GROMACS .gro file of N, CA and C in nm:
model
  159
    1UNK      N    1  12.963   4.333  -3.692
    1UNK     CA    2  12.953   4.341  -3.547
    1UNK      C    3  13.072   4.262  -3.493
    2UNK      N    4  13.131   4.312  -3.384
    2UNK     CA    5  13.240   4.243  -3.319
    2UNK      C    6  13.193   4.128  -3.234
    3UNK      N    7  13.273   4.019  -3.230
    3UNK     CA    8  13.232   3.906  -3.153
    3UNK      C    9  13.275   3.936  -3.007
    4UNK      N   10  13.193   3.894  -2.914
    4UNK     CA   11  13.228   3.912  -2.773
    4UNK      C   12  13.246   3.771  -2.716
    5UNK      N   13  13.352   3.753  -2.646
    5UNK     CA   14  13.383   3.622  -2.584
    5UNK      C   15  13.412   3.648  -2.440
    6UNK      N   16  13.359   3.552  -2.356
    6UNK     CA   17  13.383   3.565  -2.211
    6UNK      C   18  13.503   3.485  -2.162
    7UNK      N   19  13.564   3.405  -2.248
    7UNK     CA   20  13.676   3.319  -2.208
    7UNK      C   21  13.793   3.349  -2.303
    8UNK      N   22  13.915   3.312  -2.262
    8UNK     CA   23  14.029   3.320  -2.351
    8UNK      C   24  14.010   3.235  -2.476
    9UNK      N   25  14.085   3.269  -2.582
    9UNK     CA   26  14.074   3.200  -2.711
    9UNK      C   27  14.105   3.048  -2.701
   10UNK      N   28  14.184   3.008  -2.600
   10UNK     CA   29  14.220   2.861  -2.594
   10UNK      C   30  14.100   2.774  -2.568
   11UNK      N   31  13.991   2.832  -2.515
   11UNK     CA   32  13.873   2.754  -2.486
   11UNK      C   33  13.780   2.742  -2.606
   12UNK      N   34  13.805   2.812  -2.716
   12UNK     CA   35  13.721   2.811  -2.833
   12UNK      C   36  13.784   2.736  -2.949
   13UNK      N   37  13.701   2.660  -3.016
   13UNK     CA   38  13.744   2.594  -3.143
   13UNK      C   39  13.750   2.704  -3.248
   14UNK      N   40  13.859   2.711  -3.320
   14UNK     CA   41  13.876   2.819  -3.420
   14UNK      C   42  13.779   2.815  -3.534
   15UNK      N   43  13.726   2.697  -3.563
   15UNK     CA   44  13.633   2.678  -3.677
   15UNK      C   45  13.496   2.645  -3.633
   16UNK      N   46  13.449   2.698  -3.520
   16UNK     CA   47  13.318   2.658  -3.468
   16UNK      C   48  13.203   2.708  -3.555
   17UNK      N   49  13.220   2.809  -3.635
   17UNK     CA   50  13.113   2.857  -3.719
   17UNK      C   51  13.077   2.751  -3.826
   18UNK      N   52  13.173   2.670  -3.868
   18UNK     CA   53  13.151   2.577  -3.975
   18UNK      C   54  13.122   2.434  -3.931
   19UNK      N   55  13.188   2.390  -3.820
   19UNK     CA   56  13.169   2.251  -3.785
   19UNK      C   57  13.061   2.230  -3.678
   20UNK      N   58  13.008   2.335  -3.617
   20UNK     CA   59  12.902   2.322  -3.525
   20UNK      C   60  12.944   2.278  -3.386
   21UNK      N   61  13.071   2.264  -3.361
   21UNK     CA   62  13.118   2.220  -3.227
   21UNK      C   63  13.153   2.343  -3.143
   22UNK      N   64  13.098   2.350  -3.026
   22UNK     CA   65  13.129   2.457  -2.933
   22UNK      C   66  13.190   2.398  -2.809
   23UNK      N   67  13.310   2.444  -2.782
   23UNK     CA   68  13.385   2.392  -2.663
   23UNK      C   69  13.360   2.484  -2.547
   24UNK      N   70  13.340   2.420  -2.428
   24UNK     CA   71  13.324   2.494  -2.307
   24UNK      C   72  13.410   2.426  -2.197
   25UNK      N   73  13.457   2.496  -2.100
   25UNK     CA   74  13.532   2.436  -1.994
   25UNK      C   75  13.442   2.341  -1.908
   26UNK      N   76  13.495   2.241  -1.849
   26UNK     CA   77  13.426   2.143  -1.775
   26UNK      C   78  13.357   2.208  -1.650
   27UNK      N   79  13.419   2.310  -1.593
   27UNK     CA   80  13.363   2.373  -1.477
   27UNK      C   81  13.230   2.441  -1.509
   28UNK      N   82  13.212   2.488  -1.632
   28UNK     CA   83  13.086   2.554  -1.668
   28UNK      C   84  12.973   2.444  -1.678
   29UNK      N   85  13.006   2.331  -1.735
   29UNK     CA   86  12.910   2.222  -1.742
   29UNK      C   87  12.871   2.174  -1.604
   30UNK      N   88  12.969   2.158  -1.518
   30UNK     CA   89  12.946   2.108  -1.382
   30UNK      C   90  12.865   2.212  -1.302
   31UNK      N   91  12.900   2.341  -1.319
   31UNK     CA   92  12.825   2.444  -1.248
   31UNK      C   93  12.682   2.451  -1.294
   32UNK      N   94  12.654   2.431  -1.422
   32UNK     CA   95  12.519   2.432  -1.470
   32UNK      C   96  12.439   2.310  -1.410
   33UNK      N   97  12.503   2.195  -1.411
   33UNK     CA   98  12.437   2.077  -1.361
   33UNK      C   99  12.409   2.091  -1.209
   34UNK      N  100  12.502   2.148  -1.135
   34UNK     CA  101  12.483   2.167  -0.991
   34UNK      C  102  12.370   2.266  -0.965
   35UNK      N  103  12.369   2.376  -1.042
   35UNK     CA  104  12.266   2.476  -1.024
   35UNK      C  105  12.129   2.419  -1.058
   36UNK      N  106  12.121   2.342  -1.161
   36UNK     CA  107  11.991   2.278  -1.202
   36UNK      C  108  11.947   2.180  -1.099
   37UNK      N  109  12.039   2.104  -1.043
   37UNK     CA  110  11.998   2.005  -0.938
   37UNK      C  111  11.955   2.079  -0.815
   38UNK      N  112  12.025   2.181  -0.771
   38UNK     CA  113  11.985   2.252  -0.654
   38UNK      C  114  11.849   2.317  -0.669
   39UNK      N  115  11.824   2.369  -0.785
   39UNK     CA  116  11.694   2.431  -0.812
   39UNK      C  117  11.581   2.326  -0.804
   40UNK      N  118  11.602   2.210  -0.867
   40UNK     CA  119  11.506   2.105  -0.865
   40UNK      C  120  11.477   2.056  -0.725
   41UNK      N  121  11.585   2.039  -0.644
   41UNK     CA  122  11.567   1.993  -0.505
   41UNK      C  123  11.487   2.097  -0.421
   42UNK      N  124  11.521   2.223  -0.444
   42UNK     CA  125  11.450   2.333  -0.372
   42UNK      C  126  11.301   2.331  -0.410
   43UNK      N  127  11.272   2.324  -0.536
   43UNK     CA  128  11.132   2.324  -0.581
   43UNK      C  129  11.055   2.198  -0.529
   44UNK      N  130  11.125   2.086  -0.526
   44UNK     CA  131  11.067   1.962  -0.476
   44UNK      C  132  11.034   1.978  -0.327
   45UNK      N  133  11.125   2.037  -0.251
   45UNK     CA  134  11.105   2.056  -0.106
   45UNK      C  135  10.991   2.155  -0.082
   46UNK      N  136  10.985   2.262  -0.160
   46UNK     CA  137  10.880   2.357  -0.143
   46UNK      C  138  10.744   2.301  -0.178
   47UNK      N  139  10.741   2.212  -0.280
   47UNK     CA  140  10.617   2.153  -0.320
   47UNK      C  141  10.570   2.052  -0.219
   48UNK      N  142  10.660   1.985  -0.149
   48UNK     CA  143  10.619   1.881  -0.056
   48UNK      C  144  10.577   1.934   0.077
   49UNK      N  145  10.605   2.065   0.102
   49UNK     CA  146  10.569   2.125   0.233
   49UNK      C  147  10.446   2.208   0.226
   50UNK      N  148  10.377   2.205   0.111
   50UNK     CA  149  10.251   2.283   0.098
   50UNK      C  150  10.140   2.226   0.192
   51UNK      N  151  10.069   2.310   0.258
   51UNK     CA  152   9.960   2.258   0.342
   51UNK      C  153   9.845   2.202   0.259
   52UNK      N  154   9.794   2.093   0.304
   52UNK     CA  155   9.677   2.036   0.232
   52UNK      C  156   9.555   2.064   0.315
   53UNK      N  157   9.453   2.104   0.244
   53UNK     CA  158   9.324   2.136   0.318
   53UNK      C  159   9.216   2.043   0.274
   0.00000   0.00000   0.00000
C-alpha cells in the first residue's frame, strides 16, 4: 500500500518507522491546543448557563 502524506518530505523524519519519532510542524501543535482550549471554554460556558430548577 502506498504511503499518503499531507506535508512535504522535509517535515518527516526519514527513519520514523524504526525510531518511533514523528515530527510535526509547530503550527499543527499550536492549532490543536487552541482548538482544544476553545472547545473546553465553550463547553464550560454552556454548562454554567444551564437553568437550575
